[in-house]
Every structure is written in structure tokens, then in C-alpha cells.
Coordinates of C-alpha atoms in Angstrom, one line a residue:
M1 CA -4.9 6.5 -28.7
P2 CA -6.2 10.2 -26.7
D3 CA -4.5 12.8 -29.4
N4 CA -4.0 11.3 -32.4
K5 CA -5.9 11.1 -36.0
R6 CA -7.5 8.2 -35.0
S7 CA -9.2 5.3 -38.0
S8 CA -11.8 3.9 -37.5
L9 CA -12.7 0.0 -39.3
I10 CA -15.2 2.0 -41.3
T11 CA -12.5 4.6 -42.7
A12 CA -9.4 2.4 -43.1
G13 CA -9.7 -1.5 -42.4
V14 CA -13.2 -2.3 -42.8
A15 CA -12.5 -1.3 -46.4
R16 CA -10.6 -4.1 -47.3
S17 CA -12.1 -7.4 -47.6
P18 CA -11.2 -9.4 -44.8
N19 CA -12.3 -7.3 -42.6
R20 CA -15.6 -7.0 -44.7
A21 CA -15.6 -11.1 -45.0
M22 CA -15.9 -10.4 -41.1
L23 CA -18.3 -8.4 -40.7
R24 CA -20.2 -9.9 -43.0
A25 CA -20.4 -13.0 -40.5
V26 CA -22.3 -10.9 -37.9
G27 CA -25.2 -9.0 -40.0
F28 CA -23.2 -6.1 -41.8
K29 CA -25.1 -5.8 -45.5
D30 CA -23.6 -3.4 -47.9
G31 CA -25.3 -0.4 -46.9
D32 CA -24.0 -0.9 -43.0
F33 CA -20.1 0.5 -44.3
D34 CA -20.6 3.7 -44.6
K35 CA -22.5 3.7 -41.2
P36 CA -20.8 4.9 -37.7
I37 CA -20.0 1.2 -35.8
V38 CA -21.6 2.7 -32.1
G39 CA -19.5 0.5 -29.1
V40 CA -22.8 -0.9 -26.9
A41 CA -21.3 -1.7 -23.3
N42 CA -23.6 -3.8 -21.9
G43 CA -23.3 -4.4 -18.0
H44 CA -25.7 -6.9 -17.5
S45 CA -26.3 -9.8 -15.6
T46 CA -28.3 -12.0 -13.1
M47 CA -26.4 -12.3 -10.1
N48 CA -27.2 -8.5 -8.7
P49 CA -30.2 -6.4 -8.6
C50 CA -28.4 -3.7 -9.5
N51 CA -27.4 -4.9 -13.2
A52 CA -30.3 -7.4 -14.2
G53 CA -32.4 -4.9 -15.6
I54 CA -30.1 -3.8 -17.8
Q55 CA -30.8 -5.5 -21.2
P56 CA -34.1 -3.7 -21.9
L57 CA -32.0 -0.8 -21.2
V58 CA -29.5 -2.2 -24.1
D59 CA -32.4 -3.3 -26.6
S60 CA -33.2 0.0 -26.5
A61 CA -30.5 1.5 -27.3
I62 CA -29.6 -0.6 -30.2
A63 CA -33.1 -0.6 -31.0
A64 CA -32.0 3.3 -31.5
L65 CA -29.6 3.4 -32.6
E66 CA -29.9 0.8 -36.1
G67 CA -33.0 3.4 -36.8
N68 CA -30.3 5.9 -36.8
G69 CA -28.1 5.1 -39.4
A70 CA -25.7 3.7 -36.9
K71 CA -24.5 0.6 -36.8
P72 CA -24.4 -0.9 -33.3
Q73 CA -22.3 -3.9 -31.8
M74 CA -22.8 -4.9 -27.9
F75 CA -19.9 -5.8 -25.8
G76 CA -20.3 -7.5 -22.8
V77 CA -18.7 -5.8 -19.5
P78 CA -17.9 -7.6 -15.8
T79 CA -19.5 -6.9 -13.1
I80 CA -19.3 -7.2 -9.2
T81 CA -21.9 -6.3 -6.5
D82 CA -20.8 -4.8 -3.3
G83 CA -23.8 -5.7 -1.7
I84 CA -22.9 -9.5 -2.2
G85 CA -19.9 -9.5 -1.7
M86 CA -19.7 -7.1 1.2
G87 CA -17.6 -8.7 5.2
T88 CA -16.1 -11.4 2.2
E89 CA -13.0 -11.9 1.1
A90 CA -14.9 -11.1 -2.8
M91 CA -15.2 -7.5 -1.5
K92 CA -11.5 -6.8 -2.2
Y93 CA -12.4 -7.0 -5.8
S94 CA -14.9 -4.8 -6.4
L95 CA -12.7 -1.4 -6.9
V96 CA -10.4 -3.1 -8.9
S97 CA -13.5 -4.7 -10.9
R98 CA -13.1 -0.2 -11.2
E99 CA -10.2 -0.9 -13.4
V100 CA -11.0 -3.8 -14.7
I101 CA -14.5 -2.0 -16.5
A102 CA -12.5 0.4 -18.1
D103 CA -9.5 -1.6 -19.4
C104 CA -12.4 -3.8 -20.7
I105 CA -14.3 -1.3 -22.6
E106 CA -11.5 0.5 -23.5
T107 CA -10.1 -2.8 -25.2
S108 CA -13.0 -3.4 -27.1
V109 CA -13.6 0.9 -27.8
N110 CA -10.1 0.9 -29.4
G111 CA -9.3 -2.9 -30.1
Q112 CA -12.0 -2.7 -32.7
A113 CA -11.7 1.1 -33.3
M114 CA -15.3 2.2 -33.2
D115 CA -16.4 5.3 -34.1
G116 CA -18.3 5.8 -30.5
V117 CA -19.6 3.7 -27.5
L118 CA -23.1 4.0 -25.3
V119 CA -22.3 2.2 -21.8
V120 CA -24.6 0.8 -19.8
G121 CA -24.3 -0.3 -16.3
G122 CA -25.5 -0.5 -12.7
C123 CA -24.3 -1.2 -9.8
D124 CA -21.1 1.2 -8.1
K125 CA -18.1 0.7 -10.2
N126 CA -20.0 0.1 -13.7
M127 CA -20.3 4.7 -13.4
P128 CA -16.9 4.9 -12.1
G129 CA -15.4 2.0 -14.6
G130 CA -17.4 3.7 -17.6
M131 CA -16.3 7.3 -17.5
I132 CA -12.6 6.6 -17.1
A133 CA -12.9 4.8 -20.3
M134 CA -15.0 7.4 -22.0
A135 CA -11.9 9.6 -21.0
R136 CA -9.3 6.9 -21.9
I137 CA -10.2 6.3 -25.0
N138 CA -11.8 9.9 -26.1
V139 CA -14.4 8.9 -28.7
P140 CA -18.0 10.5 -28.7
G141 CA -19.7 8.0 -25.8
I142 CA -22.4 8.7 -23.1
Y143 CA -23.3 7.4 -20.1
V144 CA -27.0 5.2 -19.3
Y145 CA -28.0 4.3 -16.1
A146 CA -29.4 1.4 -15.3
G147 CA -31.7 3.4 -13.1
T148 CA -32.4 2.5 -8.8
I149 CA -34.1 0.4 -7.7
K150 CA -37.7 1.0 -5.8
P151 CA -37.8 1.4 -1.9
G152 CA -38.7 -1.6 0.3
K153 CA -41.6 -2.2 2.1
W154 CA -41.4 -3.5 6.1
K155 CA -44.2 -1.9 9.0
G156 CA -45.1 1.0 7.3
Q157 CA -41.0 1.5 6.7
D158 CA -39.2 2.3 3.2
L159 CA -36.6 0.0 3.1
T160 CA -33.0 0.4 1.8
V161 CA -30.2 -2.6 1.7
V162 CA -28.6 -0.8 4.4
S163 CA -31.7 -1.1 5.9
V164 CA -30.5 -5.6 6.5
F165 CA -27.0 -5.0 7.6
E166 CA -28.6 -2.5 10.3
A167 CA -31.3 -4.8 11.5
V168 CA -28.3 -7.6 11.7
G169 CA -26.6 -5.0 14.3
A170 CA -29.9 -4.1 16.0
H171 CA -30.7 -8.1 16.3
T172 CA -27.6 -9.1 17.4
A173 CA -28.1 -5.6 20.7
G174 CA -31.1 -8.0 21.0
K175 CA -33.6 -4.8 19.6
M176 CA -35.1 -5.9 17.2
S177 CA -36.8 -9.7 17.3
D178 CA -36.5 -12.7 15.1
E179 CA -39.7 -11.7 12.4
D180 CA -38.4 -8.2 11.7
L181 CA -34.8 -9.1 10.9
L182 CA -36.3 -11.6 8.1
G183 CA -39.0 -9.9 7.5
I184 CA -37.1 -6.7 6.8
E185 CA -34.6 -9.3 4.4
K186 CA -37.1 -10.7 2.8
N187 CA -38.7 -7.2 1.2
A188 CA -35.0 -4.7 1.7
C189 CA -35.2 -5.1 -2.6
P190 CA -38.4 -5.9 -4.4
S191 CA -37.0 -4.7 -8.0
V192 CA -34.1 -4.2 -10.4
G193 CA -32.3 -1.4 -9.7
A194 CA -29.5 0.0 -8.2
C195 CA -29.4 0.7 -4.1
G196 CA -32.0 3.1 -3.1
G197 CA -30.8 5.5 -1.6
M198 CA -27.8 8.4 -2.5
F199 CA -25.4 5.6 -2.1
T200 CA -22.1 5.3 -4.7
A201 CA -24.2 3.8 -7.3
N202 CA -26.6 7.4 -7.0
T203 CA -23.9 9.2 -6.8
M204 CA -22.3 8.6 -9.5
S205 CA -25.2 8.3 -11.3
S206 CA -26.5 11.7 -10.8
S207 CA -22.8 13.3 -11.2
F208 CA -23.5 12.2 -14.9
E209 CA -26.1 14.4 -15.7
A210 CA -24.0 17.7 -13.6
L211 CA -20.7 16.1 -15.7
G212 CA -22.4 16.2 -19.1
M213 CA -21.8 13.0 -19.7
S214 CA -25.5 11.0 -19.3
L215 CA -28.9 13.1 -20.0
L216 CA -30.4 15.6 -17.6
G217 CA -33.3 13.8 -15.2
S218 CA -32.3 10.5 -16.7
S219 CA -30.0 9.1 -13.2
Q220 CA -32.2 8.5 -10.4
M221 CA -35.1 6.9 -12.1
A222 CA -36.1 3.2 -10.8
S223 CA -34.8 0.3 -13.6
P224 CA -38.1 -1.5 -14.2
D225 CA -40.1 1.9 -15.3
R226 CA -40.9 2.3 -19.1
E227 CA -38.9 5.9 -18.9
K228 CA -35.5 4.4 -18.0
A229 CA -35.7 1.9 -21.4
D230 CA -37.2 5.6 -23.4
S231 CA -34.1 7.4 -22.3
A232 CA -32.0 5.0 -22.9
A233 CA -33.1 4.9 -26.9
E234 CA -33.1 8.7 -26.0
S235 CA -29.5 8.3 -25.1
A236 CA -28.6 6.4 -28.6
K237 CA -29.5 9.6 -30.2
V238 CA -27.8 12.1 -28.6
L239 CA -24.4 9.9 -29.7
I240 CA -25.0 9.7 -32.7
N241 CA -25.4 13.7 -33.0
A242 CA -22.8 13.7 -30.9
I243 CA -20.4 11.4 -33.6
K244 CA -21.7 13.9 -36.2
Q245 CA -20.8 16.9 -34.5
D246 CA -17.6 15.7 -33.1
I247 CA -18.0 16.3 -29.4
K248 CA -15.8 13.8 -27.2
P249 CA -15.1 13.6 -23.5
R250 CA -12.5 14.9 -23.2
D251 CA -14.7 18.5 -24.2
I252 CA -16.8 17.8 -21.7
I253 CA -14.7 16.3 -19.2
T254 CA -13.2 19.7 -17.7
R255 CA -12.3 21.2 -14.6
K256 CA -15.0 23.3 -14.3
S257 CA -17.3 20.1 -15.3
I258 CA -15.6 18.3 -12.8
E259 CA -16.4 21.3 -10.1
N260 CA -20.0 20.7 -11.2
A261 CA -20.9 17.2 -10.7
V262 CA -18.4 17.1 -7.4
R263 CA -21.0 20.6 -6.4
L264 CA -23.7 18.2 -7.2
I265 CA -22.5 14.9 -5.2
M266 CA -22.1 17.9 -2.0
A267 CA -25.8 19.7 -2.6
T268 CA -27.0 15.6 -2.6
G269 CA -25.2 14.1 0.4
G270 CA -23.7 11.8 -2.4
S271 CA -21.2 9.3 -1.4
T272 CA -17.3 9.0 0.2
N273 CA -16.7 7.3 -3.0
A274 CA -17.4 9.9 -4.9
V275 CA -14.2 10.9 -4.0
L276 CA -11.7 8.0 -5.2
H277 CA -13.7 8.3 -8.4
Y278 CA -13.7 11.7 -8.9
L279 CA -9.6 11.7 -8.7
A280 CA -9.3 8.9 -11.0
I281 CA -12.1 10.4 -13.7
A282 CA -9.8 14.0 -13.8
H283 CA -6.6 11.0 -14.0
A284 CA -7.6 10.2 -17.2
A285 CA -9.0 12.7 -18.9
E286 CA -5.6 14.8 -17.6
V287 CA -7.9 17.1 -15.5
E288 CA -5.8 18.7 -13.0
W289 CA -8.0 18.1 -9.7
T290 CA -6.9 17.0 -6.7
I291 CA -7.9 16.0 -3.0
D292 CA -8.0 19.3 -1.5
D293 CA -10.8 20.5 -4.7
F294 CA -13.5 18.5 -2.7
E295 CA -12.8 20.6 0.0
R296 CA -12.9 23.8 -1.8
V297 CA -15.8 22.7 -2.7
R298 CA -17.1 21.6 0.4
S299 CA -17.2 25.0 2.1
R300 CA -19.3 26.6 -0.7
T301 CA -22.0 24.5 -1.2
P302 CA -24.8 23.4 0.8
V303 CA -26.3 20.3 1.2
L304 CA -30.4 20.5 0.1
C305 CA -31.3 17.0 -1.0
D306 CA -32.6 14.7 2.3
L307 CA -32.4 11.7 1.2
K308 CA -30.2 8.7 2.8
P309 CA -28.3 7.4 4.3
S310 CA -28.9 10.5 6.8
G311 CA -31.9 11.8 5.7
R312 CA -35.4 10.0 4.9
F313 CA -36.1 9.8 1.3
V314 CA -34.9 7.3 -1.0
A315 CA -33.8 7.7 -4.4
T316 CA -37.3 7.8 -6.4
D317 CA -38.7 10.2 -4.6
F318 CA -35.7 12.4 -5.3
H319 CA -36.3 11.7 -9.2
K320 CA -39.9 12.8 -7.9
A321 CA -39.4 15.9 -6.7
G322 CA -37.1 17.1 -9.6
G323 CA -34.1 15.4 -9.3
V324 CA -30.7 16.4 -10.0
P325 CA -32.4 18.7 -12.9
Q326 CA -34.4 21.1 -10.4
V327 CA -30.9 21.0 -8.0
L328 CA -28.0 22.0 -10.3
K329 CA -31.0 24.9 -11.7
I330 CA -30.7 26.5 -7.9
L331 CA -27.2 25.9 -7.9
L332 CA -27.4 27.7 -10.7
E333 CA -29.5 30.8 -9.8
N334 CA -27.0 31.0 -7.1
G335 CA -24.2 31.4 -9.0
C336 CA -22.8 27.3 -7.3
L337 CA -22.7 26.2 -10.8
N338 CA -20.3 26.4 -13.7
G339 CA -23.0 26.7 -16.7
D340 CA -20.4 27.5 -19.7
C341 CA -19.9 23.4 -19.6
L342 CA -20.3 21.3 -22.6
T343 CA -23.1 18.7 -22.9
I344 CA -22.7 15.3 -24.6
T345 CA -26.0 17.2 -26.4
G346 CA -24.2 19.7 -27.6
C347 CA -25.6 22.4 -25.2
T348 CA -24.1 23.6 -22.9
I349 CA -25.8 23.4 -18.9
A350 CA -27.3 26.5 -18.8
E351 CA -29.4 25.7 -21.9
E352 CA -30.0 22.4 -20.6
L353 CA -31.8 24.2 -17.1
A354 CA -33.4 27.1 -18.8
H355 CA -37.2 25.4 -18.5
I356 CA -36.3 24.6 -15.1
S357 CA -37.9 26.6 -12.1
P358 CA -35.0 28.3 -9.8
D359 CA -37.2 26.7 -7.3
P360 CA -38.3 23.8 -6.0
R361 CA -42.0 22.7 -6.1
V362 CA -44.3 23.4 -3.1
D363 CA -45.6 20.0 -2.9
Q364 CA -42.1 17.7 -2.2
E365 CA -39.7 17.9 0.8
V366 CA -37.2 16.0 -0.1
I367 CA -35.6 19.0 -2.8
R368 CA -34.8 22.1 -0.2
P369 CA -34.6 26.2 -1.8
W370 CA -31.7 28.0 -0.9
S371 CA -33.0 29.6 1.2
N372 CA -33.7 27.2 3.9
P373 CA -30.5 24.3 2.9
I374 CA -30.4 21.0 5.6
Y375 CA -26.8 22.2 5.5
R376 CA -24.9 25.4 4.9
A377 CA -21.6 23.3 4.3
G378 CA -20.9 20.2 2.1
H379 CA -20.6 16.6 4.0
L380 CA -17.7 15.3 2.3
A381 CA -14.9 16.8 4.1
I382 CA -11.1 16.3 3.9
L383 CA -9.5 15.5 7.0
K384 CA -5.7 15.7 7.6
G385 CA -3.6 15.9 10.5
N386 CA -0.5 13.3 11.6
L387 CA -2.3 10.2 10.9
S388 CA -3.6 10.9 7.3
P389 CA -0.6 13.5 6.1
E390 CA -2.7 13.7 2.7
G391 CA -5.6 13.9 3.1
A392 CA -8.6 11.3 4.6
V393 CA -12.3 11.5 3.6
A394 CA -14.2 11.6 6.6
K395 CA -18.8 12.4 6.4
I396 CA -19.7 14.8 8.2
T397 CA -23.5 16.0 8.2
G398 CA -25.7 14.8 10.2
L399 CA -23.8 14.0 13.6
K400 CA -25.0 16.2 16.7
N401 CA -21.1 16.4 17.7
P402 CA -18.9 16.0 14.8
S403 CA -15.8 15.8 17.2
I404 CA -14.7 12.3 18.9
T405 CA -11.8 11.6 21.3
G406 CA -10.8 8.0 22.8
P407 CA -9.0 4.6 22.9
A408 CA -8.3 3.4 19.9
R409 CA -9.1 0.0 19.4
V410 CA -7.8 -1.7 17.0
F411 CA -7.6 -3.9 14.0
N412 CA -5.7 -5.4 11.5
S413 CA -8.4 -6.0 9.1
E414 CA -12.0 -5.9 9.1
P415 CA -13.1 -9.6 9.8
E416 CA -11.5 -8.8 13.5
A417 CA -13.1 -6.0 13.4
M418 CA -16.7 -6.8 12.8
K419 CA -15.6 -10.2 15.6
A420 CA -15.1 -7.5 18.0
I421 CA -18.3 -5.5 17.4
L422 CA -20.4 -8.5 17.8
A423 CA -19.4 -9.9 20.9
N424 CA -20.3 -6.5 21.9
Q425 CA -16.7 -6.1 22.4
I426 CA -17.2 -1.3 21.6
K427 CA -18.2 0.6 23.6
A428 CA -19.4 4.5 23.8
G429 CA -16.5 6.6 22.9
D430 CA -14.3 4.3 21.8
V431 CA -12.3 4.9 18.1
V432 CA -12.6 1.2 16.3
V433 CA -8.7 1.2 13.3
I434 CA -9.2 -1.5 11.0
R435 CA -5.5 -1.3 9.4
Y436 CA -4.3 -3.3 6.2
E437 CA -7.1 -2.7 4.2
G438 CA -6.0 0.5 2.0
P439 CA -5.6 -0.3 -2.2
K440 CA -2.8 -2.6 -1.6
G441 CA -2.7 -3.3 1.8
G442 CA -6.6 -4.8 1.6
P443 CA -5.9 -5.2 -1.6
G444 CA -8.8 -3.2 -2.9
M445 CA -9.9 -1.0 -0.3
Q446 CA -13.2 -2.8 1.0
E447 CA -15.6 -0.9 2.4
M448 CA -16.7 -1.1 5.9
L449 CA -20.2 -1.2 6.1
A450 CA -21.2 -4.7 7.7
P451 CA -18.9 -2.9 10.8
T452 CA -20.6 0.8 11.1
A453 CA -24.2 -0.4 9.9
A454 CA -23.5 -3.4 13.1
L455 CA -22.6 0.0 15.2
V456 CA -25.3 2.3 13.7
G457 CA -27.4 -1.0 14.7
Q458 CA -26.3 -0.8 17.9
G459 CA -27.3 2.6 19.5
L460 CA -23.3 3.8 18.7
G461 CA -23.2 5.5 15.7
E462 CA -23.0 8.5 17.1
S463 CA -20.8 7.5 19.7
V464 CA -17.8 5.6 18.0
G465 CA -15.1 6.8 15.7
L466 CA -14.5 4.6 13.2
I467 CA -11.0 5.2 11.3
T468 CA -10.3 2.8 8.4
D469 CA -7.1 3.4 4.7
G470 CA -10.0 1.3 3.6
R471 CA -13.5 2.5 2.4
F472 CA -16.9 3.3 3.1
S473 CA -20.4 1.8 1.3
G474 CA -22.3 4.9 0.1
G475 CA -25.0 3.6 2.8
T476 CA -22.4 4.3 5.5
W477 CA -23.0 7.6 8.3
G478 CA -21.6 8.1 11.6
M479 CA -18.6 9.5 12.9
V480 CA -16.2 7.5 10.4
V481 CA -13.1 8.7 8.4
G482 CA -11.5 6.5 5.5
H483 CA -9.3 6.3 2.7
V484 CA -6.9 7.2 5.6
A485 CA -3.1 7.8 3.6
P486 CA -0.8 6.8 3.0
E487 CA -2.4 3.1 4.5
A488 CA -1.1 1.1 7.2
F489 CA 0.7 -1.5 4.5
E490 CA 2.2 1.3 2.8
G491 CA 4.3 2.5 7.7
G492 CA 1.2 5.1 7.4
T493 CA 1.2 6.5 11.1
I494 CA -2.1 4.5 11.1
A495 CA 0.3 1.7 11.4
L496 CA 1.5 2.9 13.8
V497 CA -1.0 2.9 16.6
Q498 CA -1.5 0.8 19.7
E499 CA -4.4 -0.1 21.4
G500 CA -6.0 2.5 24.1
D501 CA -3.5 5.1 22.3
S502 CA -5.9 8.9 22.6
I503 CA -7.1 9.3 18.6
T504 CA -9.0 12.8 17.3
I505 CA -11.6 12.9 14.8
D506 CA -12.6 16.8 14.6
A507 CA -15.0 17.3 11.8
L508 CA -14.6 21.1 13.0
K509 CA -10.9 21.6 12.6
L510 CA -10.5 19.4 9.7
L511 CA -8.0 17.0 12.0
I512 CA -7.8 13.0 12.0
R513 CA -4.5 13.1 14.8
L514 CA -2.5 10.6 16.5
N515 CA -2.1 11.8 20.2
V516 CA 1.2 9.8 20.4
E517 CA 4.7 12.3 20.4
E518 CA 6.6 12.0 18.0
T519 CA 9.7 10.8 19.8
E520 CA 7.4 7.4 20.2
L521 CA 5.9 7.2 17.4
A522 CA 9.3 7.3 15.5
K523 CA 10.4 4.4 17.6
R524 CA 7.9 2.5 16.4
R525 CA 8.5 3.9 12.6
A526 CA 11.8 2.1 13.0
A527 CA 10.8 -1.6 14.6
W528 CA 8.0 -1.7 12.2
V529 CA 8.2 -4.2 8.9
Q530 CA 6.3 -3.8 6.2
P531 CA 3.8 -7.6 6.0
K532 CA 4.1 -9.9 3.2
P533 CA 0.7 -8.8 0.5
R534 CA -2.2 -11.1 1.1
Y535 CA -2.1 -12.1 -2.4
T536 CA 1.3 -12.2 -4.7
K537 CA -0.7 -13.7 -8.3
G538 CA -3.4 -13.5 -10.1
L539 CA -5.6 -9.9 -10.3
L540 CA -5.5 -8.7 -6.6
G541 CA -1.8 -9.1 -6.9
K542 CA -1.1 -7.6 -10.4
F543 CA -3.4 -5.0 -8.5
V544 CA -0.9 -4.9 -5.6
K545 CA 1.6 -3.7 -7.9
M546 CA 0.2 -0.7 -9.8
V547 CA -1.6 0.7 -7.4
G548 CA -1.2 4.4 -6.3
T549 CA -2.4 5.7 -3.0
A550 CA -6.4 6.0 -2.6
S551 CA -5.2 10.4 -2.9
K552 CA -5.1 10.6 -5.8
G553 CA -7.7 8.2 -6.9
A554 CA -5.9 4.6 -6.8
V555 CA -5.0 4.2 -10.2
T556 CA -3.3 1.7 -11.8
G557 CA -2.0 3.7 -14.4

């Protein structure tokens, strides 16, 4: 319904007595029928720390909506957590849940003709799922992030959930004691909130500030802190004003604002998953944006923030240092931000940043000044070559040697690869190939955090390459290339790789190549037979039939 004149329940159906009668049953009084109905999409879940702190934020937002002339109506939104499902069959539902979340919000808001929507979510797919929905339905909307977790501590070291995955690898390699492995497990996640580095959840939430769809300064607050609930209430007030001014998501989500979001992602060292998700958000908003645009932005955007997984600091440190507003102001002052983009407040991004100093504080080390970046160009590179003619995504910063040529170690699933890694069968110089884990082949593009973290824990993060048609966690770092497209299930070149083949990954040349003659590849291609789908029914079966290529966001419609 994004381009049509819409009749809300207030202006249409609620005028009829049967509709009013049903709404009276859920608490509507006479005066409420003249108020805008605002949906509150509630991602609360007791199953994971990312979403377990959401209910107080929802309560705060609802109170603010009621106190400022709106009639809020809450509905539930499902969530799953990558950190719990990682390395298991459950992880196949991760990317799929992005589409489910978007569909649920669209169904609830359009099916009840709501006048606006406030979406509250915490884990990785909550953010893109919610933003895809808001771009589709195009009624006034705002995103409220549930907040980040506070860092864990063990023997004086800050911990995140990735610390546990890396500890498993170190323990397997005999480099960590039983005591330290258990200590890290018990102390890595000390509170509610999403994973504490610049992983996927914090990447997407911070980028929503730059996009204009979340309040500035709100994305890196710790979930348990009072300021997070206060921010949820302020978001509700801003949304009511947007409803009055008829400011819609597609007024805000434009090619220029997506560029702002991607620049923020590059400057902060964000997750590879952002590539997939912004392609999908742009698709939902009908904005022209391709995988090549990421490379265009990367080449002209420095990395300014020293954040985990490849850096030293966590999200709460980033927030204390000035957070997203500080980084955006640095970008704006140096011609790297489109300052005229509209935000949900009704002001431009430049107007919102007017009170921020162009120079980061000298008493912190998280955010670098423009004159002294960590890297001169961004970290998320688009690699192409015969292994991925549509483009693949690599994190290229933080590596001593950004290129590798080595023998392929080929695995047709993540569990196969993990078994070999834990058995210490992967050696320095190898290039691990994990295939049939793409959008259709997986299905669902599992994240390869367990294999990559295990390699890091074994001391092989710098010396082993890994390519996959699956995805990586925002916590992944190393010589890794994901989203290889076309995927193996569709007969992409990655399906033709044989054990021992030479593979080159060269981040400087933006190259990913199988060093095999084309005549030989033609023979292999002629002999290749597509495997049967791993799922044919249920949600995953539907996803296999509907999902498109990763190079266009792995969208289902």
C-alpha cells in the first residue's frame, strides 16, 4: 500500500459500529476513536539476552504514546538469536527470520490499517526485518533498538560472546586451560542486550541513526540503563510528530541516506551482513542501490573507530566516547555525509548534528580524528573474479597480509568444515571452501562464526583463507570472503572447486579467483548435477523456492 492513499481505521472502518465494538473490548473509550492508532512491534523474548530487556522499553514507549495523544496497540514479533543457533541446524532460520519479521510487521500494520508504527528489536535480524517492513508499508515509523550488552570480564579482559567462540578454538589447540574456557563462558554475557562489539546488531542499529530512522545517540546505549528507556519514550514522541507531519519512511530512505548509512558502517568497522541487509532495505524502498555501490563508498571512507571484533573497544565504550553522532559529524565536516537528508525528527541530518563538535574528545581512544584514521579506506570490500562474478564480500582491514594463494580444502557444509578444523586438519596456507550454504543451498546462508572463530583461536586467523556462499557473523575477522555468488546450489563456480585446487584471495586487487583453466572448468560444469534441496516443505522449503541471489540482498519478493 505504499503509493496509494490509505484509509486508517480511524478514517474508515472504525466509524462503523461493529469495528468500534471490537475495539471497545480492548480498552478503547469514546475519545480514543479520534486518536491515531500506533502499532508497537514488540520483539521481546526471554530466550536471548538481545531481546530479554525489550519489555521495559516497550512499556516506556507505550506510556509516551498514550500521554501524547496516540492510541498504541502492541503486537508481537518473533526473533531468533544467532549466537544460540550458531553451528547448528537452527542457524538456517537466521536470515529467513529477517523475512518473517518483515512479513509479520507488514501484516499487522496493514491488516489493521494502523497510522504509524514503532518497532522495537534487539538481535541481528530484528533491525533489517523491521526496516524492510517500514519501507514496504510506508506509514510513519521509527526504529527503537533494544540496546547493547555490557562487556563481560575475565582476568581483567573485556569479553563479548565472540570471546567464547574463539576460546573454543584456543582450547582445542591446547592453548587455553579448562578453567579459562569455563570462566570465559560464564562471564562473557553479564546483562541483557545485544552482542557488545561492532557486530551485526550494533552495526545495523548505528546505521539507522545515519539513515535517519532512529534518534541520534540512541543506538549504542546499554540495554539495562535508564537512558535507553528514556530514549524509547522520546522516540514515541518524535513518531507522533512524524504522523502529524506525514513524514513517511520513503521520504527518509533515499539513495543519499543509504549512502550515509553505509559510510557510517565503513567508518565504524561494521559487519559484512550490512551489505546483504542494505541491498534488501533498498529493494523494499524501491531505491536504486547495488553491490558495486558499497565499493564506491568504501574507497572514499576511512575507518575511524577502534572497535571489536578487529579492534580494542566495545559498544559501551563507543557510546561514552561520543558514539554515532560524533562519527557522523566528522564525516559531515569532511565532505563524506549528505547533510541535507531528512530524518524522522523532520530536521535534516546536518541540523541534527549542529551542536556536535567536529573533533573527537582527546580523553578517549575509540574514535580517531579525520587526520589520523585507523585505515584510509573502508574495510568491507567487494571482490570479484571467476569464483564470484556477481561479487563477494570480504573484511579486509586488520590483516598483515591482505592476499593469499593456497590449496583448496573443500567442504560441502559448515559441520563438515568444523569437524576438520577441530581435528586440527587445517594448516597455515590453506584456503577453506565451505559451500552449499548459500540462500538456497543452506538454505538460509548460515553464519560461519564457529569455523572462523575456531581458526582464530588456533592461531590461524592470519594464515588461512576461508570462502563461502554462506555468511559471516559480525564478530568474524580474518582472511574471509562470504556471500560468494552465484552460490553452489545454483551451479556457481564455487560448486566446481576440487580439493587441492589453487585459489587466490587478493584484497588489494579486489580479486577472488580459482586458478584452474576455463577448459577444465567447462568439463566440470558439464558434469555437475544440482543436489536435491535440503528442505522441500515448511518455512525453509518456501524460502528455497522464493529467495534470490545474495548479490541482490537474498530477498524473497
